PDB file of C-alpha atoms in Angstrom:
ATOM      1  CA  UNK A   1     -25.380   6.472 -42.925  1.00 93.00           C
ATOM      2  CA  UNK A   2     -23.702   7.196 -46.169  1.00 96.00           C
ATOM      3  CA  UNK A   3     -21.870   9.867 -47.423  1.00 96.00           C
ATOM      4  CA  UNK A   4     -22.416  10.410 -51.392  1.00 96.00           C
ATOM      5  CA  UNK A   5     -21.635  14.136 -52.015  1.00 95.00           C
ATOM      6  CA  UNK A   6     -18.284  15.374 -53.294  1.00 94.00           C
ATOM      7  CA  UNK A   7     -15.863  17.220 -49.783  1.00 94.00           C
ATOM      8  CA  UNK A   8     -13.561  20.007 -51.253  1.00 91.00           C
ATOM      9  CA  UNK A   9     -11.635  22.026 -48.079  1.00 88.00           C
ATOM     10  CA  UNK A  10      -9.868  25.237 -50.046  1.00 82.00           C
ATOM     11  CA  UNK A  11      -8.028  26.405 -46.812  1.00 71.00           C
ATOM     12  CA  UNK A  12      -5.170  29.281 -47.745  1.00 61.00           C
ATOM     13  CA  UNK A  13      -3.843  27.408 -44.139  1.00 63.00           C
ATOM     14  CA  UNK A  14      -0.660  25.200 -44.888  1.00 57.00           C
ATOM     15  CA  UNK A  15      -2.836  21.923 -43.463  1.00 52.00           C
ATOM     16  CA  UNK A  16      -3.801  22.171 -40.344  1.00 63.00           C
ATOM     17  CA  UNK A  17      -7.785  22.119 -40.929  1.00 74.00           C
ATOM     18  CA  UNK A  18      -8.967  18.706 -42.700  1.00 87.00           C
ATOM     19  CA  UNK A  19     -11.664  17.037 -45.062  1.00 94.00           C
ATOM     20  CA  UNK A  20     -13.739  14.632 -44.643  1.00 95.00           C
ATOM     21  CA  UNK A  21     -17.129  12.353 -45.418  1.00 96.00           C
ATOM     22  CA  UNK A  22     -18.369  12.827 -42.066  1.00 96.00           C
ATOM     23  CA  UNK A  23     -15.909  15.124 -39.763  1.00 95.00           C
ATOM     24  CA  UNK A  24     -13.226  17.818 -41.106  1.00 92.00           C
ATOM     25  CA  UNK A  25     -11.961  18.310 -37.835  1.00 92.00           C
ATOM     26  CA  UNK A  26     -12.415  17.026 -34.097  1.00 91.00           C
ATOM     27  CA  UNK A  27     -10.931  17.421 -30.944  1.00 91.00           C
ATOM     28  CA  UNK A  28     -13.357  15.433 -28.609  1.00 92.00           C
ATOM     29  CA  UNK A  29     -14.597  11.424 -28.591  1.00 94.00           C
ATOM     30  CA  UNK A  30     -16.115  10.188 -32.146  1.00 94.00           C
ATOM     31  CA  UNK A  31     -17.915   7.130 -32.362  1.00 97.00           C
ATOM     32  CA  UNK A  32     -19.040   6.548 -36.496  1.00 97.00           C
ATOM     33  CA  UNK A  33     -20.831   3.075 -36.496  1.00 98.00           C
ATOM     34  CA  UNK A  34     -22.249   1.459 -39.701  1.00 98.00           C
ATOM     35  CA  UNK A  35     -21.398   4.025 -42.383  1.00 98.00           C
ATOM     36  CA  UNK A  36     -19.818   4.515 -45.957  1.00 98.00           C
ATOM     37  CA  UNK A  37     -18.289   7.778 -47.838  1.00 98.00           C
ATOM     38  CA  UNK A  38     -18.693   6.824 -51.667  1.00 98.00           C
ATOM     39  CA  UNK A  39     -17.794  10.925 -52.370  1.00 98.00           C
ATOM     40  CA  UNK A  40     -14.625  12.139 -52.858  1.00 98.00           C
ATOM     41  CA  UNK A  41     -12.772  14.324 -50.881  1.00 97.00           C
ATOM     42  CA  UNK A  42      -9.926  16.595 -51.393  1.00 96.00           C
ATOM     43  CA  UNK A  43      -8.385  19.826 -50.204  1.00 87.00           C
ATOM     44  CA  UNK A  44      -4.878  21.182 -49.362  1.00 88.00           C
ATOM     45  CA  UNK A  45      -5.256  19.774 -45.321  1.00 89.00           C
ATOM     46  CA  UNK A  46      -5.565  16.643 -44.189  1.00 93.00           C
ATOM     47  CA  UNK A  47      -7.853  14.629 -45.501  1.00 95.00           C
ATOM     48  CA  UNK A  48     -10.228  10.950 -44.498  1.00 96.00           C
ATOM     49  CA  UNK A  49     -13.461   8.805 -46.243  1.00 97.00           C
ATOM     50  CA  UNK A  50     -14.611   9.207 -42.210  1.00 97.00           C
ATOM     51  CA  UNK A  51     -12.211  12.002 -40.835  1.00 96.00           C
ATOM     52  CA  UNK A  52      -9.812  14.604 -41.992  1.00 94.00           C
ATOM     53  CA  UNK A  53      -8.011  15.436 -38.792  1.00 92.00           C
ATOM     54  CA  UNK A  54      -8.421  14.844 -34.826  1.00 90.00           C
ATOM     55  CA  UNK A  55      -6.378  15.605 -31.902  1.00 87.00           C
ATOM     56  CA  UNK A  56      -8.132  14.837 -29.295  1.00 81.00           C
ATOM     57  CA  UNK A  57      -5.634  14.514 -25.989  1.00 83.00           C
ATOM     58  CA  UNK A  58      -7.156  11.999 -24.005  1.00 89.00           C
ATOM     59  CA  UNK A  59     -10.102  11.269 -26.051  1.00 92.00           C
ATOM     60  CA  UNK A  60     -11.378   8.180 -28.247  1.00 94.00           C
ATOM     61  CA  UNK A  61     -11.820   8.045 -31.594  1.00 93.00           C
ATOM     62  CA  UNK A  62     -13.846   4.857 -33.118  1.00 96.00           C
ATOM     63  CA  UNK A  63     -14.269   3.703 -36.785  1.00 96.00           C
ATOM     64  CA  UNK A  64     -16.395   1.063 -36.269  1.00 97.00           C
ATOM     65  CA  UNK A  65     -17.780  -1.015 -39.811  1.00 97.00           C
ATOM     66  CA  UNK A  66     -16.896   2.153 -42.174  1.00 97.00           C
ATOM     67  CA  UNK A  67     -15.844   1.684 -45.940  1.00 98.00           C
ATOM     68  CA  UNK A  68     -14.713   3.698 -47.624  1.00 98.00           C
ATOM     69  CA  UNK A  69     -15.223   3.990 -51.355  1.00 98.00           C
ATOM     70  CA  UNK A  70     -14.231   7.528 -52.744  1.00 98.00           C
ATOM     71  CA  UNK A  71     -11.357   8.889 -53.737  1.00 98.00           C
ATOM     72  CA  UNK A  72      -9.155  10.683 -50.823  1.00 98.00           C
ATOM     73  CA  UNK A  73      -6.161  13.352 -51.875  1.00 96.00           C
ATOM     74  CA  UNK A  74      -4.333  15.689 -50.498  1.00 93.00           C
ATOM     75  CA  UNK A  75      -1.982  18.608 -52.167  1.00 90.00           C
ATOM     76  CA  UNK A  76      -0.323  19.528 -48.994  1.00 87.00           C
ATOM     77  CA  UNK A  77      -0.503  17.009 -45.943  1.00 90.00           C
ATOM     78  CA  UNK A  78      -1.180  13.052 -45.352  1.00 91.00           C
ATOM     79  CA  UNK A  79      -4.235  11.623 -46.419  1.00 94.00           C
ATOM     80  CA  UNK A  80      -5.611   8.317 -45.530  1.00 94.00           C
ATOM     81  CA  UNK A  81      -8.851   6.085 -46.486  1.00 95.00           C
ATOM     82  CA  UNK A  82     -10.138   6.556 -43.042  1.00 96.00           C
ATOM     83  CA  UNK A  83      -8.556   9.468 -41.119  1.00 95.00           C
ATOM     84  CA  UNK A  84      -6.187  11.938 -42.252  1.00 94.00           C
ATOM     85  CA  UNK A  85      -4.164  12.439 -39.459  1.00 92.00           C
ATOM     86  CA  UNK A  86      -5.065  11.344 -35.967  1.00 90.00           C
ATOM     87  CA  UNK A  87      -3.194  13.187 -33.034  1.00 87.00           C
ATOM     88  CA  UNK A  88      -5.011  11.207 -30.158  1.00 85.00           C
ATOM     89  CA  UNK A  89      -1.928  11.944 -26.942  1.00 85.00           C
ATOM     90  CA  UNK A  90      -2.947   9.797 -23.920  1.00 88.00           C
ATOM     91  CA  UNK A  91      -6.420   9.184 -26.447  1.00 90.00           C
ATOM     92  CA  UNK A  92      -7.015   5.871 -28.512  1.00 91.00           C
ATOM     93  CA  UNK A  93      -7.877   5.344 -32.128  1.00 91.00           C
ATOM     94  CA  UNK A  94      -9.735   2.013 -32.949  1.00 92.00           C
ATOM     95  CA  UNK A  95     -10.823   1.465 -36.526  1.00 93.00           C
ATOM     96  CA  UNK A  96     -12.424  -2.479 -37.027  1.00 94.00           C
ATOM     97  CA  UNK A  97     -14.110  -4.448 -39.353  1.00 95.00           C
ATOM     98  CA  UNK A  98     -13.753  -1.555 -42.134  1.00 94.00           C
ATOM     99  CA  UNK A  99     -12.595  -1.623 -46.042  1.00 95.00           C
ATOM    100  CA  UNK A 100     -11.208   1.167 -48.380  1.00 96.00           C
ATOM    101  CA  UNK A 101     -12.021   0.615 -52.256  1.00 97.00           C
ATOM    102  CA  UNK A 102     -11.038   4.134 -53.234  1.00 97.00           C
ATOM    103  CA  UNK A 103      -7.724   5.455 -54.245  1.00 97.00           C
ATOM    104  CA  UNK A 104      -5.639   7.710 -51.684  1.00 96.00           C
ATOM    105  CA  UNK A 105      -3.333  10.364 -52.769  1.00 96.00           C
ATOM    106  CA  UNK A 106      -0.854  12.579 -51.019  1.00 94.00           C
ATOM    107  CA  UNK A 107       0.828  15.349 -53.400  1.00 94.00           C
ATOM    108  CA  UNK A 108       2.573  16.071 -50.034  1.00 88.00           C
ATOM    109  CA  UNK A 109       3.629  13.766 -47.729  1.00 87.00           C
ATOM    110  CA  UNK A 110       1.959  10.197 -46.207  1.00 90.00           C
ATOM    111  CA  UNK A 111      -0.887   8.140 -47.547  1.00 92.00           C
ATOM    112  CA  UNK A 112      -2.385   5.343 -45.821  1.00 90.00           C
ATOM    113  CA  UNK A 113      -5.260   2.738 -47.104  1.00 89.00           C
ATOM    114  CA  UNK A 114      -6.566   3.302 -43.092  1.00 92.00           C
ATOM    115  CA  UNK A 115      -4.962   5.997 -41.768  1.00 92.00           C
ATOM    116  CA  UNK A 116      -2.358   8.340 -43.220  1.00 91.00           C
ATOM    117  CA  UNK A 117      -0.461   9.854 -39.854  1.00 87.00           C
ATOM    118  CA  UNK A 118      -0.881   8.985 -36.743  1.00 85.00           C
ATOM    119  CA  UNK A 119       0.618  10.691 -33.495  1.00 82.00           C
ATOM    120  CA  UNK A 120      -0.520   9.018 -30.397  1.00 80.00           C
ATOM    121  CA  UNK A 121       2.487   9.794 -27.267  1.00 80.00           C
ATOM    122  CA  UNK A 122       1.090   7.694 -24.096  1.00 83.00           C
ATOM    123  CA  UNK A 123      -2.016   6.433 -26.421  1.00 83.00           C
ATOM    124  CA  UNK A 124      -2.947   4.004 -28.859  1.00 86.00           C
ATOM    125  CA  UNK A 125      -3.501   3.057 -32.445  1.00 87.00           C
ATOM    126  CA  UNK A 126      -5.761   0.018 -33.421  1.00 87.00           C
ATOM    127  CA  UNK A 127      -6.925  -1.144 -36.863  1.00 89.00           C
ATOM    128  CA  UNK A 128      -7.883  -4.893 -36.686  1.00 89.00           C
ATOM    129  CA  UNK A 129     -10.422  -6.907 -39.688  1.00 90.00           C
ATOM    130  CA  UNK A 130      -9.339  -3.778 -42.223  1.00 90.00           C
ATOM    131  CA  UNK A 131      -9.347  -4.793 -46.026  1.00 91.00           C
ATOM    132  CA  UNK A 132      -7.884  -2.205 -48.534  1.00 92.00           C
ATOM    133  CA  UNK A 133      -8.220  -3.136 -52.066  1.00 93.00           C
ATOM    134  CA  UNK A 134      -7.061   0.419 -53.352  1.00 94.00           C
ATOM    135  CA  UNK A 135      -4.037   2.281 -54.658  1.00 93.00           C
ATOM    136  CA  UNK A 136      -2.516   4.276 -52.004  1.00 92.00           C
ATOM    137  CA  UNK A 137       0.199   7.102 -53.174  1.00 92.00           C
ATOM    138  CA  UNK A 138       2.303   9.279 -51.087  1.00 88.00           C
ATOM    139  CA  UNK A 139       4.707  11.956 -51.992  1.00 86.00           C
ATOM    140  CA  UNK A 140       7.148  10.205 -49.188  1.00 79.00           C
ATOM    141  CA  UNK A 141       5.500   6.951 -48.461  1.00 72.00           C
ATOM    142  CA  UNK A 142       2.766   5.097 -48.394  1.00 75.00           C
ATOM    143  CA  UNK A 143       1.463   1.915 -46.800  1.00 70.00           C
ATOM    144  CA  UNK A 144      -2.096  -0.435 -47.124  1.00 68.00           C
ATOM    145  CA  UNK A 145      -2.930   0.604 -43.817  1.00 64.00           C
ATOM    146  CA  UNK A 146      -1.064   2.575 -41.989  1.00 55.00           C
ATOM    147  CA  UNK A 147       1.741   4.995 -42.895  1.00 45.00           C
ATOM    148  CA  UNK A 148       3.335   7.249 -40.179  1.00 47.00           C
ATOM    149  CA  UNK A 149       3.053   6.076 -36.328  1.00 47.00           C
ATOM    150  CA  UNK A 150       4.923   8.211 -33.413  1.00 42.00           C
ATOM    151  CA  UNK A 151       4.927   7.718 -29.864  1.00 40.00           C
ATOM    152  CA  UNK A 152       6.723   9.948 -27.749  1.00 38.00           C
ATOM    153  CA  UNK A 153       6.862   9.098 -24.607  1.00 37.00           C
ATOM    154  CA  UNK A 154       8.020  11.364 -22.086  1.00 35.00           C
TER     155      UNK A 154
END
């Protein structure tokens, strides 16, 4: 499956909604297998290639042979080649065997070449056989594959 059209999210919301090639927003288990954004996407939330945002307590998230090869940007949150911003609490994010070719951008705050913030208290993050090949900018930092990581652990 491949994603080829342009994703523009104009929320008036400070960033709590999201863009992305396949998903703006989820709170329940994603699996994406076998699939490419080659749009770009863009918009004042969070933004992903695969997924803007998720926050999904308890739930699974899977990236699963994805590459990403549009541009990614953000004016007001964390943007990442992959996923936005993951917020997966006692959940689990597993990207593998995945590339980014396209440039990520956050006007804002964090950019990742995978994933640009991830909160995951009592959960886990996973990104294993990931290539990026990109530019990755962030207003505060930015990282080839990951940026921002919490856990919080009660």
């Amino acid at each position: 499956t491949v994603n080829k059209g342009a994703v523009t999210a104009t929320t008036s919301e400070k960033f709590w909604h999201g863009a992305g090639g396949f998903v703006a927003y989820s709170n329940s288990d994603v699996t994406i297998r076998n699939s490419s954004n080659e749009g770009a996407i863009s918009g004042r939330g969070f933004a992903g290639g695969a997924i803007g945002s998720c926050d999904g307590a308890g739930k699974t998230l899977k990236l699963e042979r994805f590459t990403n090869k549009g541009a990614v940007s953000t004016i007001a949150a964390s943007a990442g080649a992959l996923i936005g911003n993951a917020q997966m609490n006692k959940g689990s994010v597993i990207v593998s065997n995945g590339a980014n070719y396209g440039a990520v951008r956050s006007d804002a705050k964090y950019a990742g070449g995978a994933v640009g913030t991830s909160s995951m208290a009592e959960g886990s993050l996973s990104v294993s056989d990931f290539t990026n090949q990109a530019k990755i900018t962030g207003k505060f930092t930015a990282a080839g594959i990951n940026i921002q990581q919490f856990h919080i652990r009660g």
